[in-house]
PDB file of C-alpha atoms in Angstrom:
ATOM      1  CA  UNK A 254     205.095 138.920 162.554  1.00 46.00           C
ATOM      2  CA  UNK A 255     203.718 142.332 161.193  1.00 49.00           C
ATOM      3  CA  UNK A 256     205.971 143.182 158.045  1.00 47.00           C
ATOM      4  CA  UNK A 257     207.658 146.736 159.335  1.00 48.00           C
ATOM      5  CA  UNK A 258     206.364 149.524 157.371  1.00 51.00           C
ATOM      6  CA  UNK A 259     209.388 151.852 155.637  1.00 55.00           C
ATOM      7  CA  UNK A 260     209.404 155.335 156.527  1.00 63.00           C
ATOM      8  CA  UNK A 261     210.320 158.144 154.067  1.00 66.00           C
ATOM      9  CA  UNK A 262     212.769 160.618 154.859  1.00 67.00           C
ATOM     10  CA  UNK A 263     210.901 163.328 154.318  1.00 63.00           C
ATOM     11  CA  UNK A 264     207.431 164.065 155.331  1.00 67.00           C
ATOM     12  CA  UNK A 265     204.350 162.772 153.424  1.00 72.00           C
ATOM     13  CA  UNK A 266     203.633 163.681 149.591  1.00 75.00           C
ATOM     14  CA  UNK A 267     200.838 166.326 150.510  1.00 78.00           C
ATOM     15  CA  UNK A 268     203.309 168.175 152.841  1.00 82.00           C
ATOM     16  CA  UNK A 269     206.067 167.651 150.860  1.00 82.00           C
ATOM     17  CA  UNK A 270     204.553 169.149 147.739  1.00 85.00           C
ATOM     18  CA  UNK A 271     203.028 172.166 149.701  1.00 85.00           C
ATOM     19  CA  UNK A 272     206.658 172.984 150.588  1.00 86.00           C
ATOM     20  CA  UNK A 273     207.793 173.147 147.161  1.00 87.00           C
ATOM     21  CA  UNK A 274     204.955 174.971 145.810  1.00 90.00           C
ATOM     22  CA  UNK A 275     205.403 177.496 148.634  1.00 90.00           C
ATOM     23  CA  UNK A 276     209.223 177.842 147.892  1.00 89.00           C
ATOM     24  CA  UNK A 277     208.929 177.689 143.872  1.00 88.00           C
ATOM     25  CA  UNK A 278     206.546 180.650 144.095  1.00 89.00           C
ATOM     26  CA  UNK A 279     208.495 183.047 146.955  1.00 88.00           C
ATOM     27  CA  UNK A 280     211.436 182.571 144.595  1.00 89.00           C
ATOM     28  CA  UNK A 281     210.566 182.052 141.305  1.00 85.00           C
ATOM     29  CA  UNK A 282     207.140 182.840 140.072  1.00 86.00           C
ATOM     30  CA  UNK A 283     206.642 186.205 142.624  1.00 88.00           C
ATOM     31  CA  UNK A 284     209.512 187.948 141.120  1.00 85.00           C
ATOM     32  CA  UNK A 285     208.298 187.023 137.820  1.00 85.00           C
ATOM     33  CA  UNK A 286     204.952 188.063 138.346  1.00 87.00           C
ATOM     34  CA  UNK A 287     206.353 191.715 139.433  1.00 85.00           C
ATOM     35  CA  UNK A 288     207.769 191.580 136.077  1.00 86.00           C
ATOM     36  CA  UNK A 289     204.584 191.414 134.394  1.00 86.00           C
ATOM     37  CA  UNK A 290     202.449 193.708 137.126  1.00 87.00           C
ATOM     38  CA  UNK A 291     205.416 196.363 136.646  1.00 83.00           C
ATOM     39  CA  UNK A 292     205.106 196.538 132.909  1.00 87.00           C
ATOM     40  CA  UNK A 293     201.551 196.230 132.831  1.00 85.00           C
ATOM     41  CA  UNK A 294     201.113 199.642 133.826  1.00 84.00           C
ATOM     42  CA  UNK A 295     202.741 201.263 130.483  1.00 86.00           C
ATOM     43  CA  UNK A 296     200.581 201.436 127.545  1.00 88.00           C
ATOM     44  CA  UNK A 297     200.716 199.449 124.414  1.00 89.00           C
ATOM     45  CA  UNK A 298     202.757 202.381 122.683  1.00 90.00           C
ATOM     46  CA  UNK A 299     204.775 203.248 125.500  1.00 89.00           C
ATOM     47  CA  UNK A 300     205.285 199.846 125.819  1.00 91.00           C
ATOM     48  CA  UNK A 301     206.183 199.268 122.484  1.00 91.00           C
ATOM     49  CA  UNK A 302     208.990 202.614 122.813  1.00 90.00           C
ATOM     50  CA  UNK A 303     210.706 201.014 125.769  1.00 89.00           C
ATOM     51  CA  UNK A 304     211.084 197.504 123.798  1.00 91.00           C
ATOM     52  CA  UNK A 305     211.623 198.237 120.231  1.00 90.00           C
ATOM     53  CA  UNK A 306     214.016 201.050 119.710  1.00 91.00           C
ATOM     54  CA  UNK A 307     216.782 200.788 117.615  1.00 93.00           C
ATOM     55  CA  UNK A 308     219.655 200.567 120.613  1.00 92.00           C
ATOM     56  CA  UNK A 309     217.337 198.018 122.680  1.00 93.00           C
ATOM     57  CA  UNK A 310     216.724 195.695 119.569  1.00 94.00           C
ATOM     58  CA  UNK A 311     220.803 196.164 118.706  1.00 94.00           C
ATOM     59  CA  UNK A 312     221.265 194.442 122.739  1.00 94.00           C
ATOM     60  CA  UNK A 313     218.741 191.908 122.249  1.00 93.00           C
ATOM     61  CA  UNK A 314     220.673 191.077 118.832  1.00 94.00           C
ATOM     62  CA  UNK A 315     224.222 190.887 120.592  1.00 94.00           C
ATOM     63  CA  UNK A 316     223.160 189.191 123.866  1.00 93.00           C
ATOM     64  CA  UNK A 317     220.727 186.472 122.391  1.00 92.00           C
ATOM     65  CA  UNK A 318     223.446 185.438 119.180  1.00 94.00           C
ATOM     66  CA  UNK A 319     226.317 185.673 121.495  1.00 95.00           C
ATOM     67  CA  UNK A 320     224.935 183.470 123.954  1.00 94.00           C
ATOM     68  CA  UNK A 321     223.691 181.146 120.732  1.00 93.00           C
ATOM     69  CA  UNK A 322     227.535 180.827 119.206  1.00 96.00           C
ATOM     70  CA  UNK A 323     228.982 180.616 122.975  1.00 96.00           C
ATOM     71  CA  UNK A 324     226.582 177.201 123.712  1.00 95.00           C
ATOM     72  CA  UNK A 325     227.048 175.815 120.328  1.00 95.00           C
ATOM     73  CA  UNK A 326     230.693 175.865 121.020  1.00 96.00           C
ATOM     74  CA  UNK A 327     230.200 174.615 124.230  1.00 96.00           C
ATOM     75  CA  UNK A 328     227.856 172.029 122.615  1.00 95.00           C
ATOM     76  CA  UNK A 329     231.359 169.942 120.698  1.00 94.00           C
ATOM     77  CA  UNK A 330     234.160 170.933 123.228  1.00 95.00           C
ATOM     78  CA  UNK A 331     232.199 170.315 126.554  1.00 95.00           C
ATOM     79  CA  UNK A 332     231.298 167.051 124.756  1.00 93.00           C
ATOM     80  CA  UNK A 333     234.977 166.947 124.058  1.00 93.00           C
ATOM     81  CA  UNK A 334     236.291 167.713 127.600  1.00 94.00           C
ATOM     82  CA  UNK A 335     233.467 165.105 129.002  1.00 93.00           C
ATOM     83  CA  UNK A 336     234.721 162.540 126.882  1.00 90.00           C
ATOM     84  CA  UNK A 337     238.459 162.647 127.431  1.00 92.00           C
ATOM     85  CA  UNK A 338     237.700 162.959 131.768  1.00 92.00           C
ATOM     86  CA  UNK A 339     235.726 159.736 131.560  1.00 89.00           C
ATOM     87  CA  UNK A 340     237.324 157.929 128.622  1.00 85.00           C
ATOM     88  CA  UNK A 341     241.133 158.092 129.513  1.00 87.00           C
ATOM     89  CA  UNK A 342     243.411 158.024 132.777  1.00 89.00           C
ATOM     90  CA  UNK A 343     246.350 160.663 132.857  1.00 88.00           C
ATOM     91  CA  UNK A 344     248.028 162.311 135.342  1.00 91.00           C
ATOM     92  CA  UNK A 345     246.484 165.157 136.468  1.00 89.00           C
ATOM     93  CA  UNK A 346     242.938 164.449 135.757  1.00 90.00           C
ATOM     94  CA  UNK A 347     241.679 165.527 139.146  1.00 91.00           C
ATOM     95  CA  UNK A 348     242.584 169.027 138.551  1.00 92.00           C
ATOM     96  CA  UNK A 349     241.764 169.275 135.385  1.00 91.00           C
ATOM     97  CA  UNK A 350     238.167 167.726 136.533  1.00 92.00           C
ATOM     98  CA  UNK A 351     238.257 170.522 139.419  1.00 91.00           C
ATOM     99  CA  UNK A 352     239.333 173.419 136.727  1.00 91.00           C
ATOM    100  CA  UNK A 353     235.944 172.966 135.106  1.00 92.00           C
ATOM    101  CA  UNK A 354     233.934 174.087 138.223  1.00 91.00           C
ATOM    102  CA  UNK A 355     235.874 176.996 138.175  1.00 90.00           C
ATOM    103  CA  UNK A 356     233.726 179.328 136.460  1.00 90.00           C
ATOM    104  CA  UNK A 357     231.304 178.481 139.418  1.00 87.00           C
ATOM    105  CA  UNK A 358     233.447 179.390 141.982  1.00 85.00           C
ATOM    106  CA  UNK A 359     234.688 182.058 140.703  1.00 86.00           C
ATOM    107  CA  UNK A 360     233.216 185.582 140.986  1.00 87.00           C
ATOM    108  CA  UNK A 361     231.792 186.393 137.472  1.00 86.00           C
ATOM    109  CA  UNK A 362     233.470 190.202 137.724  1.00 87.00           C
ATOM    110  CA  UNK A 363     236.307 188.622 138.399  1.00 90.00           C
ATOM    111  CA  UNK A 364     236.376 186.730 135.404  1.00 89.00           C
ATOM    112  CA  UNK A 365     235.274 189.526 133.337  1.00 90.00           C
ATOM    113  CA  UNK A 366     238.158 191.521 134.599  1.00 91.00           C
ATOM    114  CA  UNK A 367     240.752 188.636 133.913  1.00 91.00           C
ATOM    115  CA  UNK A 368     239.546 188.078 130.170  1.00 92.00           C
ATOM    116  CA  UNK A 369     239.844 191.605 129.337  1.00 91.00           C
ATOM    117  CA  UNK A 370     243.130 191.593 130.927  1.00 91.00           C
ATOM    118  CA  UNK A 371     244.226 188.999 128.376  1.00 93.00           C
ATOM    119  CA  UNK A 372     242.058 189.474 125.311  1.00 93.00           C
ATOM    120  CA  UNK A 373     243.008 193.518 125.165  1.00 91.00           C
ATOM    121  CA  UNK A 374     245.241 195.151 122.764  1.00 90.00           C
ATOM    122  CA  UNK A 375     247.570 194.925 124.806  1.00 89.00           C
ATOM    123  CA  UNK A 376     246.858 191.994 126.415  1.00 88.00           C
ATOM    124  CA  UNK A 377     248.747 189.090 126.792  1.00 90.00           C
ATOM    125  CA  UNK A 378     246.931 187.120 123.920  1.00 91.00           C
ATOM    126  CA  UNK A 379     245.090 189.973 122.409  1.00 90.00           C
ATOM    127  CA  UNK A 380     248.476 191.882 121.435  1.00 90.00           C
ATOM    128  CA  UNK A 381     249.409 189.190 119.570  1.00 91.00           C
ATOM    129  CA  UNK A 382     245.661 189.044 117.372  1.00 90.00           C
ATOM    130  CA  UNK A 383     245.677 191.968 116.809  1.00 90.00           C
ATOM    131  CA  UNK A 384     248.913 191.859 114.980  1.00 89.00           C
ATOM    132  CA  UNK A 385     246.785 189.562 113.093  1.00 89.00           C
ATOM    133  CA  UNK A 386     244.326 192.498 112.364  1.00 88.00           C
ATOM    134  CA  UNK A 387     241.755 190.279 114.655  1.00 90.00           C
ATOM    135  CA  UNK A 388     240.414 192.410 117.555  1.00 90.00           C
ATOM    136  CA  UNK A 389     238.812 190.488 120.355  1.00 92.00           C
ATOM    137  CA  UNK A 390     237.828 192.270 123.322  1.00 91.00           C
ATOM    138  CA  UNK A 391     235.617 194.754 123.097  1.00 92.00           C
ATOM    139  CA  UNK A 392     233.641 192.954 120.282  1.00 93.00           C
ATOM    140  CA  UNK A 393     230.897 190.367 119.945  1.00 94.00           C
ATOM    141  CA  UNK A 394     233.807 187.974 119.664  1.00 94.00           C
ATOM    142  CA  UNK A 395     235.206 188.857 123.286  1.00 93.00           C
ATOM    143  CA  UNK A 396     231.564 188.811 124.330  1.00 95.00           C
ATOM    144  CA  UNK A 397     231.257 185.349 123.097  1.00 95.00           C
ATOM    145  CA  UNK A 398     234.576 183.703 124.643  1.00 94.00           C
ATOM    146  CA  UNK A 399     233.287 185.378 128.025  1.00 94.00           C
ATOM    147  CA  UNK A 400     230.187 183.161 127.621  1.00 95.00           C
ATOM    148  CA  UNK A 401     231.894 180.256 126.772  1.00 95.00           C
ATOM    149  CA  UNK A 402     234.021 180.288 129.634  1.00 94.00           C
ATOM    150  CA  UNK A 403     231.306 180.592 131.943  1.00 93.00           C
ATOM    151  CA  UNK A 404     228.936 177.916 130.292  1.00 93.00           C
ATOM    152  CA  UNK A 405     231.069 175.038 129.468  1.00 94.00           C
ATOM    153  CA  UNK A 406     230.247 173.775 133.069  1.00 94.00           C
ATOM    154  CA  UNK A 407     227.030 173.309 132.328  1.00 94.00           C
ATOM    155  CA  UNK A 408     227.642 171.009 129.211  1.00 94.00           C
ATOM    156  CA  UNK A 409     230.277 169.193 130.672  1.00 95.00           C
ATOM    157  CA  UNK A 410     228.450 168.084 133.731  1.00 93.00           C
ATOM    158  CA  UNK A 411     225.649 167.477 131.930  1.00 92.00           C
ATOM    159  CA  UNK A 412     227.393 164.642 129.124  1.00 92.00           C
ATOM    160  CA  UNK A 413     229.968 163.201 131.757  1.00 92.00           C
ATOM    161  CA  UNK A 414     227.017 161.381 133.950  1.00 91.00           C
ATOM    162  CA  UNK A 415     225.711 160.007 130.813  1.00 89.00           C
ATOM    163  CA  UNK A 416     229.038 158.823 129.143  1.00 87.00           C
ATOM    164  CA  UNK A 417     229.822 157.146 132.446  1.00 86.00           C
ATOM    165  CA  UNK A 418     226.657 155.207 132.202  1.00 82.00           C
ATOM    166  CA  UNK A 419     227.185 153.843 128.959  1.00 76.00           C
ATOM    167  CA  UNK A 420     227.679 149.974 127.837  1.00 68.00           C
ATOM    168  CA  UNK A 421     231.419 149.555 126.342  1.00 68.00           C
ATOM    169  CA  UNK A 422     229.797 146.132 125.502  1.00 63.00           C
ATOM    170  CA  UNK A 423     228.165 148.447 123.040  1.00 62.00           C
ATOM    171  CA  UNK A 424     230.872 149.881 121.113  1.00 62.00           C
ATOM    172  CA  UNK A 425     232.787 146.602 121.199  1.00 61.00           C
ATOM    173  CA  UNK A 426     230.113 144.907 119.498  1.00 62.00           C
ATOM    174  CA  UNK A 427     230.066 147.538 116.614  1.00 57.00           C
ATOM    175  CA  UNK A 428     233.707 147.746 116.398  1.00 59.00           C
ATOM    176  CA  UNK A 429     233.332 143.449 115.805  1.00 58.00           C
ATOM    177  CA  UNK A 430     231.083 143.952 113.278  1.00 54.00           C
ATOM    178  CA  UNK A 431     233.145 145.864 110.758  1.00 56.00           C
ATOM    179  CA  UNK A 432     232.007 149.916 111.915  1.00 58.00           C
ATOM    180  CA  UNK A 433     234.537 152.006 112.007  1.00 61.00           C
ATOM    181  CA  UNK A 434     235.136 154.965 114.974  1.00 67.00           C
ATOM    182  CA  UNK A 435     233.455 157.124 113.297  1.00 66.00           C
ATOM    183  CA  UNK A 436     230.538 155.111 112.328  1.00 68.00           C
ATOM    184  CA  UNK A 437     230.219 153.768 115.876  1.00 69.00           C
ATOM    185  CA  UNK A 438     230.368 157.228 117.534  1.00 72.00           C
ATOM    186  CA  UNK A 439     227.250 158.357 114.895  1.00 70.00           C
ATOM    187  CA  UNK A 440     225.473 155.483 115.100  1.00 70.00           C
ATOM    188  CA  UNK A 441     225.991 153.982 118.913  1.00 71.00           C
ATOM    189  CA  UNK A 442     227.176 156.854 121.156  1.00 77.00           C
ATOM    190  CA  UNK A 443     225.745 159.841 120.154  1.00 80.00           C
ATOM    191  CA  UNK A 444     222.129 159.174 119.670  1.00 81.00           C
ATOM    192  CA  UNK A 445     222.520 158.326 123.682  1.00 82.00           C
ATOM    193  CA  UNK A 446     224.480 161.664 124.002  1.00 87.00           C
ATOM    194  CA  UNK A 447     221.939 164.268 122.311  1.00 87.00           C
ATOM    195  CA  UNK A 448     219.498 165.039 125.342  1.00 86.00           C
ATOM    196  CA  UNK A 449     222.138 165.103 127.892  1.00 89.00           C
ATOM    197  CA  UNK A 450     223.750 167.599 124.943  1.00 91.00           C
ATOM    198  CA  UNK A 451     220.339 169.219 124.195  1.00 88.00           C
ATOM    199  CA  UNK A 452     220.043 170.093 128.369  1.00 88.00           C
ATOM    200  CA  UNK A 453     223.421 171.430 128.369  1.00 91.00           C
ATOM    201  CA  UNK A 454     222.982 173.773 125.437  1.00 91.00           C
ATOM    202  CA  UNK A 455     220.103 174.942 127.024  1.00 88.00           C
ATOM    203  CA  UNK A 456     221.717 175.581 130.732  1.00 89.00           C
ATOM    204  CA  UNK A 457     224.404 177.219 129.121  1.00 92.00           C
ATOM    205  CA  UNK A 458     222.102 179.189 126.742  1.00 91.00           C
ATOM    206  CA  UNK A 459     220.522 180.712 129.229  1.00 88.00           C
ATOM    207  CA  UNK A 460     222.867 181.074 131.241  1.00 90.00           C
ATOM    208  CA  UNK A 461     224.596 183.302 129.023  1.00 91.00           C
ATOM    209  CA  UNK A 462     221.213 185.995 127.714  1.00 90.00           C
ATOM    210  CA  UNK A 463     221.502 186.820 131.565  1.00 86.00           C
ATOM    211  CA  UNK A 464     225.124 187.204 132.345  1.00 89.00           C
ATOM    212  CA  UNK A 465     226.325 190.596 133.273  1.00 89.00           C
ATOM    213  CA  UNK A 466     229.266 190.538 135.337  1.00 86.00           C
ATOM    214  CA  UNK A 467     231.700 188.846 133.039  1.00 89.00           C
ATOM    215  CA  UNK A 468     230.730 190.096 130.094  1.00 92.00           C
ATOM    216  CA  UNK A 469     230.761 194.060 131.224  1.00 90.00           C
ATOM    217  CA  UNK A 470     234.025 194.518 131.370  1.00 89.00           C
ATOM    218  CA  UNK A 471     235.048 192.627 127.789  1.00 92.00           C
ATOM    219  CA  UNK A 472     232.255 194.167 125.799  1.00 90.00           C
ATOM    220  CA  UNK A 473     232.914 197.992 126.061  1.00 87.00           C
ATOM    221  CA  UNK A 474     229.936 198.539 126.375  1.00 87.00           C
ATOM    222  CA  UNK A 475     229.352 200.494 122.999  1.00 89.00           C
ATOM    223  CA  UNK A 476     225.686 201.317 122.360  1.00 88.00           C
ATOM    224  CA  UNK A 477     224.581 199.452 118.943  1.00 90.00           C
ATOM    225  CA  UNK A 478     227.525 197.449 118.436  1.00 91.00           C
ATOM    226  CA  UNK A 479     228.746 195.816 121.948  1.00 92.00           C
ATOM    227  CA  UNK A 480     226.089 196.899 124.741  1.00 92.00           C
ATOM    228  CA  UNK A 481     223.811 193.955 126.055  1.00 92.00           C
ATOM    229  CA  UNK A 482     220.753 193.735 127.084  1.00 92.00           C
ATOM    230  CA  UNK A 483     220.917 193.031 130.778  1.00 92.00           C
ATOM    231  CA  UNK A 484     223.067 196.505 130.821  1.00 91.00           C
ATOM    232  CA  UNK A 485     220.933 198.463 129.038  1.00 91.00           C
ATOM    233  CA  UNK A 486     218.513 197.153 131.951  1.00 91.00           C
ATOM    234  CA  UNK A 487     220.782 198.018 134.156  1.00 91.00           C
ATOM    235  CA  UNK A 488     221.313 201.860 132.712  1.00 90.00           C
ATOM    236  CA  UNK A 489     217.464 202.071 132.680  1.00 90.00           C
ATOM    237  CA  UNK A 490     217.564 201.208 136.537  1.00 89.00           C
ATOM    238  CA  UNK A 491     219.909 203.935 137.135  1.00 89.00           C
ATOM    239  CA  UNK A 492     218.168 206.305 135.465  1.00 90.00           C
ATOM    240  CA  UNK A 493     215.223 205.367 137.501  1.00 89.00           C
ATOM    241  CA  UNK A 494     213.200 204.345 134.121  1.00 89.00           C
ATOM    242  CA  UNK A 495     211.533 201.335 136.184  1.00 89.00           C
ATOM    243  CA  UNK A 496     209.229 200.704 133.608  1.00 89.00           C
ATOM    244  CA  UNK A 497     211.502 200.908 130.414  1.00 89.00           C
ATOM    245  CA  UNK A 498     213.651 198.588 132.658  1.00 91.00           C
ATOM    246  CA  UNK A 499     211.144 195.780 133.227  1.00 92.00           C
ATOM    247  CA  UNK A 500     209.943 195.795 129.365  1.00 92.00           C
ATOM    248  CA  UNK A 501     212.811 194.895 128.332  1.00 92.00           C
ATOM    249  CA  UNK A 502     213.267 192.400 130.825  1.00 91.00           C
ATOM    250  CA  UNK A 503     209.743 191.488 130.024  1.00 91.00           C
ATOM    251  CA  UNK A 504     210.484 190.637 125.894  1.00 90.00           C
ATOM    252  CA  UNK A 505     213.790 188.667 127.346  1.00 88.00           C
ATOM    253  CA  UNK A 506     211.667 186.098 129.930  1.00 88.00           C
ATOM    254  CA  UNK A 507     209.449 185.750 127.334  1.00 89.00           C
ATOM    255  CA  UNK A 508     212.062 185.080 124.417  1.00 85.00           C
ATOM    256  CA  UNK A 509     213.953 182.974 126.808  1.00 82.00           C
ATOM    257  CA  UNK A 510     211.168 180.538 127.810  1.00 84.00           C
ATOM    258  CA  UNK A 511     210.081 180.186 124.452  1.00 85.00           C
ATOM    259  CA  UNK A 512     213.580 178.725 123.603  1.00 80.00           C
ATOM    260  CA  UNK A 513     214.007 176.849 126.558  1.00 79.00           C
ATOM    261  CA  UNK A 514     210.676 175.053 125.668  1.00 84.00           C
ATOM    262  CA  UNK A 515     211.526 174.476 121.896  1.00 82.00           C
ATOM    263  CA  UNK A 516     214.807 173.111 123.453  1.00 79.00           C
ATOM    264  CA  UNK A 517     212.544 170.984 125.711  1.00 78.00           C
ATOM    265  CA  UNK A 518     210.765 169.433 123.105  1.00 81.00           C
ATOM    266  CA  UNK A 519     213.860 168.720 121.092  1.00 76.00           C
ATOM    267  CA  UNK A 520     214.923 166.864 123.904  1.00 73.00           C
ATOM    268  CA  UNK A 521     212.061 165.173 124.679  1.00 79.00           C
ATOM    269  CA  UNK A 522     211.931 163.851 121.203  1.00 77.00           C
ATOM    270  CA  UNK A 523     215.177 162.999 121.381  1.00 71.00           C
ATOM    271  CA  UNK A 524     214.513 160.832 124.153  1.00 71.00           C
ATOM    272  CA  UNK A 525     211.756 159.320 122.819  1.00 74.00           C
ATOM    273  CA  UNK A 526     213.430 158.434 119.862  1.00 67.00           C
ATOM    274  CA  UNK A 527     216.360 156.570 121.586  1.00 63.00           C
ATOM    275  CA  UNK A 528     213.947 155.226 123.985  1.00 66.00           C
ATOM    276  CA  UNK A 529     211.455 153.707 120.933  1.00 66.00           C
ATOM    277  CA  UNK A 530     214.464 152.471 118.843  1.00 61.00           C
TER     278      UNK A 530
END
């Protein structure tokens, strides 16, 4: 009898992979080609006017360090929130496991709108810092929570896949020979943990140099102090400066996907490094 021959779902690799080609470059590397062809057409000084004025470098300084402290906060309590949905059983856990999509769902003016609501003067939490001569909206510290918010998503469903996959045999076996919690969470949980960690720093990362609509309303918008980039890009646009408005967009793809790809390699050493020991 003739052994049956198994059938793919989809279509063969050649037509498979001319489908994603096509797709990856109508979506993704057209529009980023414009980028380039667009700013092309300014010289090297004008080019160099449009990117490296004193309010343009102040908005790459608050969006690309705000975004920084936002996924490095994310980093320790996504890994946190991760860790207590897979570790322990309490009432409630399906909603609290559905209240970290949220930020998904939910429209990012929205959001924006709701934080400043609350982090204000003379808002329901922000009344009460600033009694405590700490102001938070309307600063780089508003700016921040709004990115937080909005990228702890990414870290947590990054770590909980991993942390599910884990060996408890693992752990027990540490705990038997004399580590302590500590100890075994340095040694034994968290070398597995650091790429899932390292790809959720970077999702949220960049995530957050792009976001506009819940950080718009927070910030205040004040030129040198709380304006970001992707507004100023956005003021350029509306002043019809198409050029200004794609160099700056230009210097943030390019700072962007440098990051991403030192992030990359971090990772991928990391992985090779728990895969080799």
């Amino acid at each position: 009898m003739k052994g049956s021959k198994s059938k793919n779902v989809l279509p063969g690799f050649g037509l498979s992979m001319g489908f994603t080609i096509f797709y990856l470059c109508l979506i993704v590397l057209i529009p980023l080609a414009g980028v380039f062809i667009k700013t092309a057409g300014l010289s090297w000084s004008e080019f160099w006017n449009a990117v490296a004025n004193p309010r343009v470098l102040a908005s790459y300084r608050v969006s690309f360090l705000t975004a920084l402290f936002a996924a490095a906060v994310n980093v320790v309590f996504g890994l946190l929130v991760a860790w207590v949905l897979v570790r322990y059983r309490f009432p409630g856990k399906k909603i609290v496991d559905s209240l970290v999509d949220l930020p998904f769902a939910l429209p990012t003016a929205v959001a924006g709108v709701a934080l400043t609501a609350i982090y204000a003067p003379n808002g329901w939490i922000g009344q009460y810092a600033e009694r405590l001569g700490l102001s938070i909206a309307f600063t780089p510290l508003g700016i921040t929570i709004a990115l937080m918010f909005i990228g702890l998503p990414f870290v947590v469903r990054t770590v909980q896949p991993v942390l599910q996959d884990l060996e408890k045999e693992v752990e027990e076996a540490a705990v038997m020979l004399g580590a302590y919690r500590f100890r075994t969470f340095r040694s034994v949980i968290l070398p597995e943990l650091v790429p899932a960690l390292l790809t959720g720093f970077a999702l949220a990362f960049a995530r957050g140099i792009g976001e506009y609509g819940s950080v718009v309303f927070i910030s205040g918008n004040m030129p040198m102090r709380t304006e970001i980039a992707p507004l100023l890009i956005m003021t350029k646009l509306e002043q019809y400066d198409y050029m200004g408005a794609t160099a700056i967009a230009l210097v943030m793809l390019v700072v962007s996907f440098l990051m991403l790809l030192l992030i990359n390699y971090l990772q991928w050493r990391a992985n090779r490094h728990t895969t080799t020991s």
